PDB file of C-alpha atoms in Angstrom:
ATOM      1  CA  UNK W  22     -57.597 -15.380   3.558  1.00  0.00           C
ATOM      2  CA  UNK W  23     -58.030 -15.052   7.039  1.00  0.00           C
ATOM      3  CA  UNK W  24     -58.529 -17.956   9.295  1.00  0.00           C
ATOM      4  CA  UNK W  25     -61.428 -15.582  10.580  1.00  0.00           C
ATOM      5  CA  UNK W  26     -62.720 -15.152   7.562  1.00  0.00           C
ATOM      6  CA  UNK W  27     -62.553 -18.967   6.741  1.00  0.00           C
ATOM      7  CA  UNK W  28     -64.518 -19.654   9.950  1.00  0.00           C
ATOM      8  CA  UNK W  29     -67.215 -17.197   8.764  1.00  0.00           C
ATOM      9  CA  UNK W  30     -67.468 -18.842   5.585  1.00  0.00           C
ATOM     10  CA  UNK W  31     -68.022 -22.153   7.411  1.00  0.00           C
ATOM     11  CA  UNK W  32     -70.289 -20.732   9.215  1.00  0.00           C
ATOM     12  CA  UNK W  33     -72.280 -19.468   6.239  1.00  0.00           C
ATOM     13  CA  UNK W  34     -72.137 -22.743   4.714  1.00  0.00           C
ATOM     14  CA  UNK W  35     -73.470 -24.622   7.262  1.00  0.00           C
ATOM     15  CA  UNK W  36     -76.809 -22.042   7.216  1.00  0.00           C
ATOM     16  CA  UNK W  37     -76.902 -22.400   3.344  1.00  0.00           C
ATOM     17  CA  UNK W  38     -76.806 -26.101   4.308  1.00  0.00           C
ATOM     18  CA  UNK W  39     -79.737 -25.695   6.588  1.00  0.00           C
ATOM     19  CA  UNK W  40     -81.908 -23.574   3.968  1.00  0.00           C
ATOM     20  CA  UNK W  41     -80.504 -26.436   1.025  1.00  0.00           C
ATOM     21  CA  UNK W  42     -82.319 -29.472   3.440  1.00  0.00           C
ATOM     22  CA  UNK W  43     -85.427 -27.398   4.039  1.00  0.00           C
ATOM     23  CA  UNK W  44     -85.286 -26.183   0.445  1.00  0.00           C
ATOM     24  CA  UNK W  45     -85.452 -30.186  -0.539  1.00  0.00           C
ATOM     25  CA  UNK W  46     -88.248 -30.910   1.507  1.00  0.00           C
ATOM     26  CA  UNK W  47     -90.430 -27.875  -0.050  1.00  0.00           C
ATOM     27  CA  UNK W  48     -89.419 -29.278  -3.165  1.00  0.00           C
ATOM     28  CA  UNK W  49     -91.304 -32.317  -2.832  1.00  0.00           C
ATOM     29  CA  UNK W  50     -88.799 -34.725  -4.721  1.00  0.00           C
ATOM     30  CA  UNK W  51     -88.120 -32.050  -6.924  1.00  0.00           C
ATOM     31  CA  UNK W  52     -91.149 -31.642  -8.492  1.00  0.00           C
ATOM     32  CA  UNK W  53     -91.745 -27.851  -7.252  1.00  0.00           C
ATOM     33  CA  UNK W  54     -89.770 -25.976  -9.686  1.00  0.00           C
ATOM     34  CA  UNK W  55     -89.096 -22.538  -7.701  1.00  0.00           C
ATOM     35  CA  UNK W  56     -88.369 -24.880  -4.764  1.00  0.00           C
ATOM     36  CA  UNK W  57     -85.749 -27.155  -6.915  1.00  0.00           C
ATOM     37  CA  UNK W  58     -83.900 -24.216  -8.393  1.00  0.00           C
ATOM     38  CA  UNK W  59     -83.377 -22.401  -5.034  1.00  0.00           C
ATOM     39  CA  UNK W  60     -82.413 -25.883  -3.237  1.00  0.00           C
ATOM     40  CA  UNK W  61     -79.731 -26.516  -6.405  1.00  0.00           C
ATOM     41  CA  UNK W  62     -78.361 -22.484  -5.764  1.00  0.00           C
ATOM     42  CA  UNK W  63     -78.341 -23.055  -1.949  1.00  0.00           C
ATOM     43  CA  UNK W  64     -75.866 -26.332  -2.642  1.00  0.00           C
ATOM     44  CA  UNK W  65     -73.849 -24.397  -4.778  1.00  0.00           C
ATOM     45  CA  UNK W  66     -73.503 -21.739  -2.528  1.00  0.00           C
ATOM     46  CA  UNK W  67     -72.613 -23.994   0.116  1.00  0.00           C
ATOM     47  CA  UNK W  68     -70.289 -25.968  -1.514  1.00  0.00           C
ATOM     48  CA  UNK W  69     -68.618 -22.965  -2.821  1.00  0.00           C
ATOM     49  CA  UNK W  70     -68.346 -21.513   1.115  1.00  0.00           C
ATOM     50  CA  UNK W  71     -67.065 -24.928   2.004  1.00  0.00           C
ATOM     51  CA  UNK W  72     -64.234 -25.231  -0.713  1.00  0.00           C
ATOM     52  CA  UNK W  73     -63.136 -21.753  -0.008  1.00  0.00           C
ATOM     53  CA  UNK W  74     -62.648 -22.346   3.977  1.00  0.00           C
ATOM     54  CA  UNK W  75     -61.122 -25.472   3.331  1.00  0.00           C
ATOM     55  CA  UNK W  76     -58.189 -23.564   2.046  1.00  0.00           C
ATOM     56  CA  UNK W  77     -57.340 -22.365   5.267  1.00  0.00           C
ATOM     57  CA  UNK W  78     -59.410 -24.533   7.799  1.00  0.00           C
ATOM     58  CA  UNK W  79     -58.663 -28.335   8.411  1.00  0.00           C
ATOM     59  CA  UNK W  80     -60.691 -30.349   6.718  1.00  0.00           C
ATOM     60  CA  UNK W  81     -61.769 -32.836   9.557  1.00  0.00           C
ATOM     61  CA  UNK W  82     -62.582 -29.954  11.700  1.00  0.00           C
ATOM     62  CA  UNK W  83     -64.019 -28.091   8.793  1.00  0.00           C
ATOM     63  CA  UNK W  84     -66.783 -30.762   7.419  1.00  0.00           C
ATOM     64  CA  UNK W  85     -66.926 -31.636  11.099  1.00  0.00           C
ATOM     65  CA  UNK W  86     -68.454 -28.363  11.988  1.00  0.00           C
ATOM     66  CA  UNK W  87     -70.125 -27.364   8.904  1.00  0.00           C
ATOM     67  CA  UNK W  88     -72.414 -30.715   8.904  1.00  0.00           C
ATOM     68  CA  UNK W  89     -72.733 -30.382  12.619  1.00  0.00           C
ATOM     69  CA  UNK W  90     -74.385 -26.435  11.951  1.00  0.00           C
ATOM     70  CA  UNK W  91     -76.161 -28.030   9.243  1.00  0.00           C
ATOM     71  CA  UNK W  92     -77.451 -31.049  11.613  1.00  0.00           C
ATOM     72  CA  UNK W  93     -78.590 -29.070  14.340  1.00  0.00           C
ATOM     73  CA  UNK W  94     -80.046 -25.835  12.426  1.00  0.00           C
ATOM     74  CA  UNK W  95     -82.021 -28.898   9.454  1.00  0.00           C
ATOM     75  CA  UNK W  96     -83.118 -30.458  12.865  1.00  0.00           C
ATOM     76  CA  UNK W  97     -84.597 -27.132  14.803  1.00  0.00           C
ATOM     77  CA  UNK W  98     -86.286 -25.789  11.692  1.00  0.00           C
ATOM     78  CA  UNK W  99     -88.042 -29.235  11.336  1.00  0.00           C
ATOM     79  CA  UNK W 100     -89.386 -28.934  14.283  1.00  0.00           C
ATOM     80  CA  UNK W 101     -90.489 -24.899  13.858  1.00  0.00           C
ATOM     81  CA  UNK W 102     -91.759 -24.975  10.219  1.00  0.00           C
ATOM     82  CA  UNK W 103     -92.801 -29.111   9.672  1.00  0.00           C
ATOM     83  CA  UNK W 104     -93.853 -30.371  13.630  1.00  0.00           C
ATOM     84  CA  UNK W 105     -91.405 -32.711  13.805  1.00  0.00           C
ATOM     85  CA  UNK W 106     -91.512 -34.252  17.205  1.00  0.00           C
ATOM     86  CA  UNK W 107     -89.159 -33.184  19.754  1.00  0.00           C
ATOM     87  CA  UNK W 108     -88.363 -35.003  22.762  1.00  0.00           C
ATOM     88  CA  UNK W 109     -85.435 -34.286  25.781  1.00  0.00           C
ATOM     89  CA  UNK W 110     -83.409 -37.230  23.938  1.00  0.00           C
ATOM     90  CA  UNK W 111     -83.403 -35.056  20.807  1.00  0.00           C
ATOM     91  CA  UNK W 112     -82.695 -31.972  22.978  1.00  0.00           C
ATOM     92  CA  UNK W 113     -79.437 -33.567  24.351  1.00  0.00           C
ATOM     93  CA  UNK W 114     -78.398 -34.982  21.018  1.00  0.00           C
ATOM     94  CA  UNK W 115     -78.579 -31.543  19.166  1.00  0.00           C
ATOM     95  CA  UNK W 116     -76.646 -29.935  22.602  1.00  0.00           C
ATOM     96  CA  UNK W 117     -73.871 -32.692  22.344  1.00  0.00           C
ATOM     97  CA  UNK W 118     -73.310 -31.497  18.696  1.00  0.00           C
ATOM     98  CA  UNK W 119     -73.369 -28.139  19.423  1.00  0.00           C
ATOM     99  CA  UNK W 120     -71.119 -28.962  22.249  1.00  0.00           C
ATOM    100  CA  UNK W 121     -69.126 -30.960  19.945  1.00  0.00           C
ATOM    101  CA  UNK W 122     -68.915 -27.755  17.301  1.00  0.00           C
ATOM    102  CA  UNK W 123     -67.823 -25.559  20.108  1.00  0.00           C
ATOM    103  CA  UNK W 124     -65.057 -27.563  21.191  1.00  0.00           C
ATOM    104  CA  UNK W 125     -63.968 -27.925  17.264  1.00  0.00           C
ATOM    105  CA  UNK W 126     -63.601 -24.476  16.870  1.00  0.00           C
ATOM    106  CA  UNK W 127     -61.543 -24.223  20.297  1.00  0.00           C
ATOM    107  CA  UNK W 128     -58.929 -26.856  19.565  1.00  0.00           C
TER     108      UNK W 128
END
């Protein structure tokens, strides 16, 4: 595989990520059963994603940027879908992990 291709799957993994938090929260402790099943398929999908880039990728700088892309996607869809509060503090946290993704993948 491609390291290319390995970065896509990361990148994939941390949005199946994203969907898998929201997925929990719909799911309402598991006690939704449409939510529940798609939240345990979006972890295996994402866990598949992650274990396949990991074969070429790094693993610090893998899991590094796949929870950051799940961090800051889980964190804006809060905010869109739920009303989670969002404040400039939150703002510049979610930019330094971006940041902090960006520079990952440039190393």
């Amino acid at each position: 595989m491609s390291p290319s291709l390995a970065w896509l799957m990361l990148a994939i993994a941390g949005a199946l990520d994203v969907g898998w938090a929201i997925s929990m929260k719909y799911a309402e402790g598991y006690t939704r059963p449409g939510w529940s099943i798609a939240s345990l398929v979006l972890l295996a999908g994402f866990v598949f994603l992650l274990g396949r880039a990991l074969k070429v990728l790094e693993v610090g700088v893998a899991y590094s940027v796949w929870t950051g892309i799940g961090a800051a996607g889980t964190f804006l869809l809060g905010v869109v879908l739920f009303g989670e509060t969002l404040s400039a503090m939150k703002v510049a946290g979610i930019v330094l992990v971006l940041t902090g993704i960006a520079a990952l993948k440039l190393a």
